[in-house]
Short mmCIF file of C-alpha atoms in Angstrom, two decimals:
data_model
loop_
_atom_site.label_atom_id
_atom_site.label_comp_id
_atom_site.label_asym_id
_atom_site.label_seq_id
_atom_site.Cartn_x
_atom_site.Cartn_y
_atom_site.Cartn_z
CA MET A 499 -33.70 114.56 -36.11
CA PRO A 500 -32.16 117.85 -37.29
CA THR A 501 -29.13 117.67 -34.77
CA LEU A 502 -28.47 114.00 -36.80
CA LEU A 503 -29.01 115.85 -39.90
CA LEU A 504 -26.55 118.88 -38.89
CA GLY A 505 -23.64 116.00 -38.09
CA LEU A 506 -23.37 114.22 -41.20
CA LEU A 507 -23.89 117.89 -43.06
CA ALA A 508 -20.83 118.93 -40.82
CA ALA A 509 -18.62 115.83 -42.29
CA VAL A 510 -19.85 115.56 -45.79
CA PHE A 511 -18.49 119.58 -45.19
CA LEU A 512 -15.40 118.52 -43.71
CA ILE A 513 -14.83 115.70 -46.70
CA VAL A 514 -15.24 118.43 -48.88
CA MET A 515 -13.43 120.63 -46.75
CA LEU A 516 -10.69 117.79 -47.18
CA SER A 517 -10.71 116.77 -50.70
CA THR A 518 -7.28 117.18 -51.38
CA LEU A 519 -6.44 114.36 -49.73
CA ARG A 520 -7.39 111.02 -50.28
CA TRP A 521 -10.80 109.70 -49.59
CA TRP A 522 -9.30 107.01 -46.25
CA ALA A 523 -8.17 110.11 -44.82
CA THR A 524 -11.28 111.85 -44.44
CA ALA A 525 -13.30 109.50 -43.59
CA LEU A 526 -11.06 109.19 -40.41
CA ILE A 527 -11.30 112.96 -39.69
CA ALA A 528 -14.77 112.53 -39.88
CA VAL A 529 -15.24 108.82 -37.71
CA VAL A 530 -13.01 110.41 -35.25
CA ILE A 531 -14.98 114.04 -34.85
CA ALA A 532 -18.65 112.15 -35.33
CA THR A 533 -17.71 109.33 -32.49
CA THR A 534 -15.81 111.94 -29.88
CA LEU A 535 -17.75 115.22 -30.42
CA VAL A 536 -21.57 114.97 -30.71
CA PRO A 537 -21.61 111.13 -29.41
CA ARG A 538 -24.76 112.21 -27.13
CA SER A 539 -28.17 113.83 -29.28
CA LEU A 540 -27.71 112.55 -32.52
CA GLY A 541 -29.92 109.60 -33.02
CA ILE A 542 -33.04 108.02 -35.42
CA GLU A 543 -35.20 105.54 -34.66
CA LEU A 544 -35.02 102.56 -38.45
CA GLY A 545 -37.16 100.07 -38.65
CA GLY A 546 -37.07 98.94 -34.25
CA VAL A 547 -33.88 99.68 -34.44
CA SER A 548 -31.61 103.29 -32.86
CA LEU A 549 -29.06 104.42 -34.78
CA GLN A 550 -26.86 106.95 -34.03
CA THR A 551 -24.44 109.33 -35.81
CA TYR A 552 -21.30 107.29 -35.91
CA ASP A 553 -23.18 103.98 -36.62
CA ALA A 554 -24.02 106.19 -39.88
CA ILE A 555 -21.00 107.25 -41.01
CA ILE A 556 -18.69 103.50 -40.35
CA LEU A 557 -21.59 102.49 -42.81
CA ALA A 558 -20.72 104.72 -45.49
CA VAL A 559 -16.95 104.34 -45.01
CA LEU A 560 -17.26 100.91 -45.37
CA VAL A 561 -19.53 101.11 -47.96
CA ILE A 562 -16.86 103.68 -50.00
CA GLY A 563 -14.67 101.70 -49.26
CA PHE A 564 -15.64 98.01 -51.41
CA VAL A 565 -16.98 100.36 -53.97
CA ALA A 566 -14.04 102.46 -54.26
CA SER A 567 -10.61 100.82 -53.58
CA SER A 568 -9.53 97.10 -54.54
CA GLY A 569 -8.13 96.88 -50.81
CA ARG A 570 -11.87 96.34 -49.82
CA PRO A 571 -12.62 95.82 -45.63
CA ASN A 572 -11.67 93.20 -43.97
CA PHE A 573 -13.77 90.99 -41.75
CA LEU A 574 -12.39 87.50 -41.30
CA LEU A 575 -10.81 87.96 -38.24
CA PHE A 576 -14.64 88.46 -36.60
CA LEU A 577 -16.19 85.92 -39.10
CA PRO A 578 -16.58 83.34 -35.87
CA PHE A 579 -18.07 85.65 -34.00
CA ILE A 580 -20.24 87.70 -36.09
CA THR A 581 -21.37 83.53 -36.95
CA LEU A 582 -22.61 82.45 -33.65
CA LEU A 583 -24.27 85.98 -32.96
CA LEU A 584 -26.62 85.62 -35.82
CA ILE A 585 -27.42 82.22 -34.65
CA GLY A 586 -27.60 82.98 -31.73
CA ALA A 587 -29.82 86.37 -32.56
CA ALA A 588 -31.88 83.57 -34.47
CA PHE A 589 -32.73 80.78 -32.75
CA GLU A 590 -31.37 81.51 -29.39
CA TRP A 591 -32.14 85.12 -27.72
CA GLU A 592 -35.62 86.18 -27.63
CA GLN A 593 -37.05 88.45 -30.02
CA SER A 594 -36.79 91.83 -28.79
CA PRO A 595 -36.24 94.86 -29.95
CA GLU A 596 -33.54 95.83 -27.18
CA LEU A 597 -32.02 92.51 -29.16
CA THR A 598 -31.86 93.55 -32.67
CA THR A 599 -30.24 96.61 -31.22
CA ASN A 600 -27.41 95.76 -29.34
CA VAL A 601 -26.97 93.01 -32.11
CA VAL A 602 -26.55 95.94 -34.80
CA TYR A 603 -25.13 97.77 -32.24
CA LEU A 604 -22.13 95.25 -32.18
CA LEU A 605 -22.22 94.21 -35.84
CA VAL A 606 -21.41 98.43 -36.28
CA GLY A 607 -18.18 97.84 -33.54
CA VAL A 608 -17.40 94.69 -36.08
CA GLY A 609 -17.16 97.12 -38.74
CA ALA A 610 -15.05 100.23 -36.87
CA TRP A 611 -12.55 97.87 -37.08
CA ALA A 612 -12.11 96.96 -40.26
CA VAL A 613 -12.55 100.65 -40.80
CA GLY A 614 -9.92 101.42 -38.60
CA HIS A 615 -7.78 97.91 -40.23
CA TYR A 616 -8.54 99.64 -44.00
CA LEU A 617 -7.54 103.12 -43.11
CA ALA A 618 -3.80 101.67 -42.25
CA LYS A 619 -3.42 99.94 -45.08
CA GLY A 620 -3.58 103.29 -46.67
CA TYR A 621 -1.79 105.66 -44.32
CA ALA A 622 1.91 107.06 -45.20
CA PRO A 623 3.76 107.68 -42.49
CA GLY A 624 5.83 110.65 -42.98
CA THR A 625 3.59 112.58 -45.46
CA ARG A 626 0.54 114.87 -44.86
CA HIS A 627 -1.60 112.15 -44.07
CA GLU A 628 0.61 112.17 -40.41
CA LEU A 629 0.26 115.43 -40.68
CA VAL A 630 -3.11 115.36 -40.64
CA LEU A 631 -3.38 112.75 -37.72
CA VAL A 632 -1.90 114.01 -35.30
CA TYR A 633 -3.23 117.43 -36.06
CA LEU A 634 -6.81 116.02 -35.89
CA LEU A 635 -6.50 113.29 -32.63
CA ALA A 636 -4.25 116.60 -31.25
CA ALA A 637 -7.42 118.82 -31.85
CA VAL A 638 -9.76 116.46 -29.97
CA ILE A 639 -8.13 116.16 -27.00
CA LEU A 640 -7.46 119.59 -26.47
CA PHE A 641 -11.78 120.79 -27.30
CA GLN A 642 -12.49 117.62 -24.09
CA ALA A 643 -9.73 119.51 -22.44
CA VAL A 644 -11.05 122.78 -22.47
CA VAL A 645 -14.62 121.59 -22.52
CA THR A 646 -13.15 119.71 -19.39
CA VAL A 647 -11.88 122.95 -17.94
CA LEU A 648 -15.14 124.89 -18.03
CA GLN A 649 -16.85 122.35 -16.55
CA ALA A 650 -14.62 122.01 -13.32
CA SER A 651 -14.98 126.27 -13.34
CA GLY A 652 -19.07 125.98 -13.14
CA VAL A 653 -20.24 126.57 -16.80
CA PRO A 654 -23.09 124.69 -18.12
CA ILE A 655 -21.49 123.09 -20.81
CA PHE A 656 -22.74 119.13 -22.46
CA ALA A 657 -24.13 119.42 -18.57
CA LEU A 658 -25.06 115.73 -17.87
CA GLN A 659 -28.57 114.94 -17.75
CA GLY A 660 -30.92 112.46 -15.28
CA ARG A 661 -29.70 109.86 -13.31
CA THR A 662 -26.32 110.76 -14.33
CA ALA A 663 -26.51 114.22 -13.71
CA GLU A 664 -27.69 113.24 -9.75
CA LEU A 665 -25.41 110.80 -9.20
CA GLU A 666 -21.78 112.29 -10.75
CA GLY A 667 -22.72 115.54 -10.81
CA GLY A 668 -20.04 117.91 -9.71
CA ARG A 669 -17.61 116.20 -12.16
CA ALA A 670 -16.42 116.50 -15.81
CA SER A 671 -16.89 114.68 -18.40
CA GLY A 672 -16.42 116.91 -21.67
CA THR A 673 -18.14 116.63 -24.26
CA PHE A 674 -19.93 112.42 -23.49
CA SER A 675 -22.16 111.21 -20.81
CA HIS A 676 -20.81 110.34 -18.34
CA PRO A 677 -18.13 111.29 -16.75
CA GLY A 678 -15.56 107.82 -17.19
CA THR A 679 -15.42 108.34 -21.08
CA VAL A 680 -13.58 111.06 -21.67
CA GLY A 681 -10.39 109.86 -19.77
CA LYS A 682 -10.59 106.00 -21.38
CA VAL A 683 -10.73 108.49 -24.65
CA MET A 684 -7.69 110.04 -23.82
CA ILE A 685 -6.09 106.45 -24.04
CA LEU A 686 -7.44 104.64 -26.76
CA PHE A 687 -6.23 107.58 -28.09
CA MET A 688 -2.32 106.81 -27.05
CA ALA A 689 -2.26 104.05 -29.16
CA ILE A 690 -1.83 106.18 -31.63
CA ILE A 691 -0.28 108.75 -30.11
CA LEU A 692 2.29 107.36 -28.63
CA PRO A 693 3.95 105.64 -32.12
CA LEU A 694 3.44 108.90 -33.16
CA THR A 695 6.06 110.55 -30.93
CA THR A 696 8.57 108.67 -32.81
CA SER A 697 7.91 109.88 -35.96
CA LEU A 698 11.02 111.14 -38.06
CA SER A 699 9.44 114.79 -38.70
CA ARG A 700 10.38 117.13 -35.28
CA HIS A 701 6.47 118.53 -36.09
CA THR A 702 4.98 115.50 -35.71
CA ARG A 703 6.57 114.08 -32.62
CA ARG A 704 6.09 118.22 -31.22
CA ILE A 705 1.96 118.29 -31.53
CA ALA A 706 2.73 113.87 -30.37
CA TYR A 707 3.89 115.51 -26.92
CA PHE A 708 1.65 118.14 -26.71
CA ALA A 709 -1.42 115.46 -27.20
CA VAL A 710 -0.17 113.34 -24.64
CA LEU A 711 0.27 116.58 -22.11
CA ILE A 712 -2.64 117.93 -22.57
CA ALA A 713 -4.57 114.28 -22.16
CA LEU A 714 -4.04 115.11 -17.75
CA ILE A 715 -6.57 117.80 -18.45
CA PRO A 716 -9.20 115.53 -19.41
CA VAL A 717 -8.22 112.36 -17.28
CA GLY A 718 -7.82 114.23 -14.35
CA LEU A 719 -10.40 116.70 -14.14
CA SER A 720 -13.24 113.51 -15.04
CA GLU A 721 -11.83 112.69 -11.40
CA SER A 722 -12.42 108.75 -12.33
CA ARG A 723 -9.49 106.49 -10.34
CA ALA A 724 -9.63 103.51 -13.07
CA ASN A 725 -8.48 106.08 -15.89
CA PHE A 726 -6.37 107.98 -13.96
CA ILE A 727 -4.49 105.15 -13.02
CA GLY A 728 -4.41 103.32 -16.72
CA TYR A 729 -3.63 106.74 -18.14
CA LEU A 730 -0.07 106.61 -16.25
CA LEU A 731 0.10 103.14 -16.30
CA THR A 732 -0.02 104.10 -20.03
CA LEU A 733 2.69 106.15 -20.24
CA LEU A 734 5.07 104.69 -17.69
CA LEU A 735 4.63 101.19 -19.57
CA TRP A 736 5.54 103.28 -22.86
CA PHE A 737 7.84 104.49 -21.12
CA ILE A 738 9.97 101.37 -19.39
CA ILE A 739 9.44 99.24 -22.88
CA MET A 740 10.14 101.83 -25.26
CA PRO A 741 14.78 100.61 -26.89
CA ALA A 742 17.13 103.03 -25.66
CA ARG A 743 17.34 103.69 -29.36
CA SER A 744 14.00 105.27 -29.79
CA ALA A 745 13.41 109.54 -28.94
CA LYS A 746 15.20 110.97 -26.78
CA ALA A 747 12.49 113.28 -25.57
CA SER A 748 10.17 110.36 -24.99
CA ARG A 749 12.61 109.99 -21.98
CA LEU A 750 11.72 113.83 -20.47
CA VAL A 751 8.44 114.27 -21.78
CA VAL A 752 7.12 110.94 -20.42
CA PRO A 753 8.03 111.01 -16.99
CA ALA A 754 7.50 114.46 -16.69
CA VAL A 755 3.40 114.20 -17.85
CA VAL A 756 3.47 111.62 -15.17
CA LEU A 757 4.75 113.41 -12.21
CA ALA A 758 2.64 116.32 -13.17
CA GLY A 759 -0.85 114.62 -13.48
CA ALA A 760 0.13 111.73 -9.96
CA VAL A 761 1.11 116.66 -8.48
CA ALA A 762 -1.73 117.86 -10.09
CA PHE A 763 -4.74 115.27 -9.30
CA SER A 764 -3.54 112.78 -6.64
CA GLY A 765 -5.79 114.36 -4.18
CA THR A 766 -8.68 114.47 -5.64
CA ILE A 767 -7.98 110.68 -6.32
CA ILE A 768 -7.50 110.33 -2.61
CA ASP A 769 -10.35 111.80 -2.14
CA ARG A 770 -12.35 109.33 -3.72
CA PHE A 771 -10.64 106.49 -2.65
CA THR A 772 -11.26 107.46 1.17
CA GLY A 773 -14.69 108.73 -0.06
CA ASP A 774 -15.47 104.79 -1.87
CA PRO A 775 -12.71 102.63 -0.51
CA GLU A 776 -14.12 99.20 -1.89
CA GLY A 777 -15.41 100.81 -5.85
CA GLY A 778 -19.12 100.79 -4.76
CA ALA A 779 -20.64 97.64 -5.30
CA ARG A 780 -18.83 96.25 -7.72
CA GLU A 781 -17.53 93.65 -5.70
CA HIS A 782 -21.32 92.47 -5.76
CA PHE A 783 -22.94 92.57 -9.57
CA ALA A 784 -19.78 90.47 -9.57
CA GLU A 785 -21.57 87.73 -7.94
CA VAL A 786 -23.99 88.34 -9.76
CA ALA A 787 -22.98 88.22 -12.71
CA LEU A 788 -20.40 85.13 -12.14
CA GLU A 789 -23.83 83.05 -11.38
CA ALA A 790 -25.75 84.01 -14.59
CA ILE A 791 -22.94 82.31 -16.40
CA GLY A 792 -23.58 79.32 -14.19
CA ASN A 793 -26.90 78.94 -14.74
CA ASN A 794 -26.35 80.01 -19.04
CA PRO A 795 -22.29 79.45 -20.04
CA TRP A 796 -22.42 78.14 -23.30
CA LEU A 797 -24.72 81.04 -25.27
CA GLY A 798 -25.18 83.26 -22.74
CA VAL A 799 -28.85 85.84 -22.58
CA GLY A 800 -28.53 87.46 -25.43
CA PRO A 801 -26.68 91.24 -26.16
CA GLY A 802 -28.61 94.26 -24.31
CA ASN A 803 -30.48 91.09 -21.83
CA TYR A 804 -28.50 91.38 -19.58
CA ILE A 805 -30.32 93.62 -17.17
CA PRO A 806 -34.04 92.64 -18.04
CA VAL A 807 -32.52 89.01 -17.17
CA VAL A 808 -30.36 89.15 -14.60
CA GLY A 809 -32.91 91.84 -12.79
CA GLN A 810 -35.37 89.08 -12.37
CA THR A 811 -32.91 87.92 -9.70
CA ASP A 812 -31.35 90.50 -7.80
CA SER A 813 -33.01 94.18 -7.35
CA LEU A 814 -29.75 95.79 -8.28
CA THR A 815 -29.89 95.35 -11.82
CA ALA A 816 -32.80 95.78 -12.46
CA GLN A 817 -32.83 98.97 -11.25
CA GLY A 818 -30.32 99.75 -14.45
CA TRP A 819 -26.96 98.38 -12.47
CA ARG A 820 -24.43 96.49 -15.30
CA VAL A 821 -21.56 93.79 -13.54
CA HIS A 822 -18.55 96.30 -13.75
CA ASN A 823 -16.49 94.11 -15.69
CA ILE A 824 -16.58 94.59 -19.58
CA PHE A 825 -15.78 90.49 -19.70
CA LEU A 826 -17.88 89.30 -16.95
CA LEU A 827 -20.39 91.55 -18.64
CA GLU A 828 -20.11 90.23 -22.62
CA ILE A 829 -19.60 85.94 -21.00
CA THR A 830 -22.97 86.95 -19.20
CA GLU A 831 -24.45 88.02 -22.32
CA LEU A 832 -22.91 85.85 -25.21
CA GLY A 833 -21.63 82.63 -23.77
CA ILE A 834 -18.27 81.43 -23.30
CA PRO A 835 -17.75 80.92 -26.90
CA GLY A 836 -18.71 84.32 -28.13
CA ALA A 837 -16.78 86.09 -25.86
CA PHE A 838 -13.71 84.62 -26.56
CA PHE A 839 -14.40 84.97 -30.44
CA PHE A 840 -15.71 88.46 -29.54
CA PHE A 841 -12.37 89.69 -28.20
CA LEU A 842 -10.13 87.44 -30.43
CA PRO A 843 -9.19 90.14 -32.17
CA ALA A 844 -7.73 91.91 -29.72
CA LEU A 845 -5.61 89.36 -27.83
CA LEU A 846 -4.09 88.42 -31.79
CA LEU A 847 -3.56 92.68 -31.95
CA LEU A 848 -1.39 91.83 -28.16
CA PHE A 849 -0.02 88.92 -29.34
CA LEU A 850 1.91 90.23 -32.63
CA SER A 851 2.82 93.51 -30.28
CA VAL A 852 4.38 91.25 -28.07
CA ARG A 853 6.62 89.95 -31.07
CA ARG A 854 7.70 93.31 -32.62
CA MET A 855 8.02 95.51 -29.56
CA ARG A 856 11.77 95.43 -29.50
CA ARG A 857 11.89 96.14 -32.65
CA THR A 858 12.93 99.91 -33.97
CA ASP A 859 11.13 100.42 -36.61
CA GLN A 860 7.69 102.02 -37.46
CA GLN A 861 6.12 99.12 -36.36
CA GLY A 862 7.95 98.44 -32.85
CA ALA A 863 6.59 101.75 -32.67
CA TRP A 864 3.07 100.95 -33.25
CA ALA A 865 3.19 97.65 -30.75
CA ARG A 866 4.90 99.00 -27.95
CA GLY A 867 2.05 102.27 -28.57
CA ALA A 868 -0.89 99.02 -29.14
CA ILE A 869 0.50 97.45 -25.48
CA ALA A 870 1.01 100.43 -23.74
CA ALA A 871 -2.67 101.80 -24.32
CA ALA A 872 -3.97 98.43 -23.48
CA ALA A 873 -2.02 97.93 -20.34
CA GLY A 874 -4.20 101.10 -19.32
CA THR A 875 -7.71 99.91 -20.91
CA LEU A 876 -7.20 96.98 -18.99
CA VAL A 877 -7.66 98.78 -15.97
CA THR A 878 -10.99 100.25 -17.16
CA ALA A 879 -12.32 97.34 -18.87
CA VAL A 880 -11.75 95.54 -15.46
CA THR A 881 -13.50 98.47 -13.29
CA GLY A 882 -15.83 99.25 -15.28
CA TRP A 883 -18.48 98.51 -18.49
CA GLY A 884 -18.70 101.97 -20.57
CA LEU A 885 -16.57 100.44 -22.65
CA MET A 886 -18.81 98.96 -24.31
CA ASN A 887 -21.19 101.97 -23.99
CA GLY A 888 -22.22 104.07 -27.19
CA SER A 889 -19.35 105.51 -28.85
CA ILE A 890 -16.80 105.01 -26.72
CA PHE A 891 -17.27 101.16 -28.24
CA MET A 892 -16.77 102.35 -31.85
CA ILE A 893 -13.40 104.68 -30.83
CA TRP A 894 -12.00 101.57 -28.58
CA PHE A 895 -11.90 99.42 -31.82
CA LEU A 896 -10.89 101.77 -34.38
CA CYS A 897 -8.29 102.25 -32.81
CA MET A 898 -7.46 98.67 -32.33
CA GLY A 899 -7.95 98.05 -35.83
CA PHE A 900 -6.04 100.56 -37.05
CA GLY A 901 -3.06 99.50 -34.75
CA TYR A 902 -3.41 95.97 -36.12
CA GLY A 903 -3.34 97.31 -39.72
CA MET A 904 0.18 99.19 -39.27
CA LEU A 905 1.56 96.23 -37.23
CA ARG A 906 0.69 94.69 -40.70
CA ARG A 907 1.77 95.99 -42.66
CA LYS A 908 5.76 94.62 -44.40
CA ASP A 909 6.51 98.15 -45.67
CA LEU A 910 6.48 100.06 -42.76
CA THR A 911 10.91 98.82 -42.16
CA GLU A 912 11.51 99.58 -46.07
CA THR A 913 9.68 103.41 -45.04
CA ARG A 914 11.64 104.35 -42.57
CA ARG A 915 15.08 102.70 -43.64
CA GLU A 916 14.87 104.61 -46.42
CA ALA A 917 14.02 107.56 -44.85
CA ALA A 918 16.82 107.43 -42.50
CA LYS A 919 19.45 106.75 -45.08
CA PRO A 920 21.27 110.07 -45.92
CA THR A 921 21.13 111.10 -49.45
CA ALA A 922 24.34 110.74 -51.20
CA PRO A 923 26.12 113.76 -52.29
CA ARG A 924 26.16 115.08 -56.34
CA THR A 925 28.80 114.45 -58.50
CA THR A 926 29.71 117.01 -61.21
CA GLU A 927 31.09 114.95 -64.61
CA PRO A 928 34.31 117.04 -66.34
CA ALA A 929 32.94 118.58 -68.58
CA ILE A 930 34.57 116.71 -72.43
CA ALA A 931 36.75 119.00 -74.03
#
């Protein structure tokens, strides 16, 4: 409880300090900092439901958005999913505190998407909003890089605990509770950082490039094979789909970062592949999940019920192991219709991005950033379930919601064109004699 209050007080203090900015910008700062720097130990039990700091902050932002602004957060994309989720929780799935907690967890994730979408509506490219955003993300990435370097050097900072420490000891994890999380966050942040590398502001571009480079450190030191491949794939795809007229620096910086990462961390990653070429028991868990889906394809077993229900027929699952694939995991828990509507907004974001990726305006940059980050995220999604764990789920949906909001804006093309227009020289009229 004291740590929860400390986190909330820190967020309020930050909002007060930055009160000269629009409230949404400070809310974004509070959300990102709360979900990336202190995601572990902050929590509270309320009515049998376990709430984390990011839950409280996201819900607070939504309340402020509904009360203080005419452009309110929008949940329409998730309305079918919310409907099925509430029906299942009320009439189909076995009632338990775990079910209630996980239903609330999914609903807060939907709220994170809505917050991201809402924040994008008020975002002003080329202004101090852009500087705040790029400095914030760069600072978070740098902080994670410093922490992972200290951890790799043997400093017991944000040390892993319990079973995770026994299984993953020796790997850097940043401020998170598992080494695989920090790399996923770096990939998700690229959906916002990469578009900022095409900013009209040279200062913004430099900070964004710095963030891209520094993010390699936590990705590499965490020793996650999927994250390492996913991050390099994100940068390579960004480089490949970038129009020839886009920022020239990316033509040099992005390949250089990929090469540096391959040289610096390939040895460690190869060692992990050599020691575990088949990726553990992933194939077994996939077979178990497919069997569970076959037993209940339409309604699923309920959010958070994967281990107690599927574990009844599989001993490894009963020990706490989920299927290492978020698509199979969500289909098992939500059923085929529920999982389809859960992932539908992400598919819509990808569809809009593909349609706009060839544009040379700001919408094109945000579209390419979404596609590149989606490719890297997909690698992590089909090799693990970490995207659905804790604060990273909120970060994932927050970033997607922000990207979707940027793609839905119709003023980005005009904004860039106006900013790119040369200023007409002033003319002096002759004085009247």
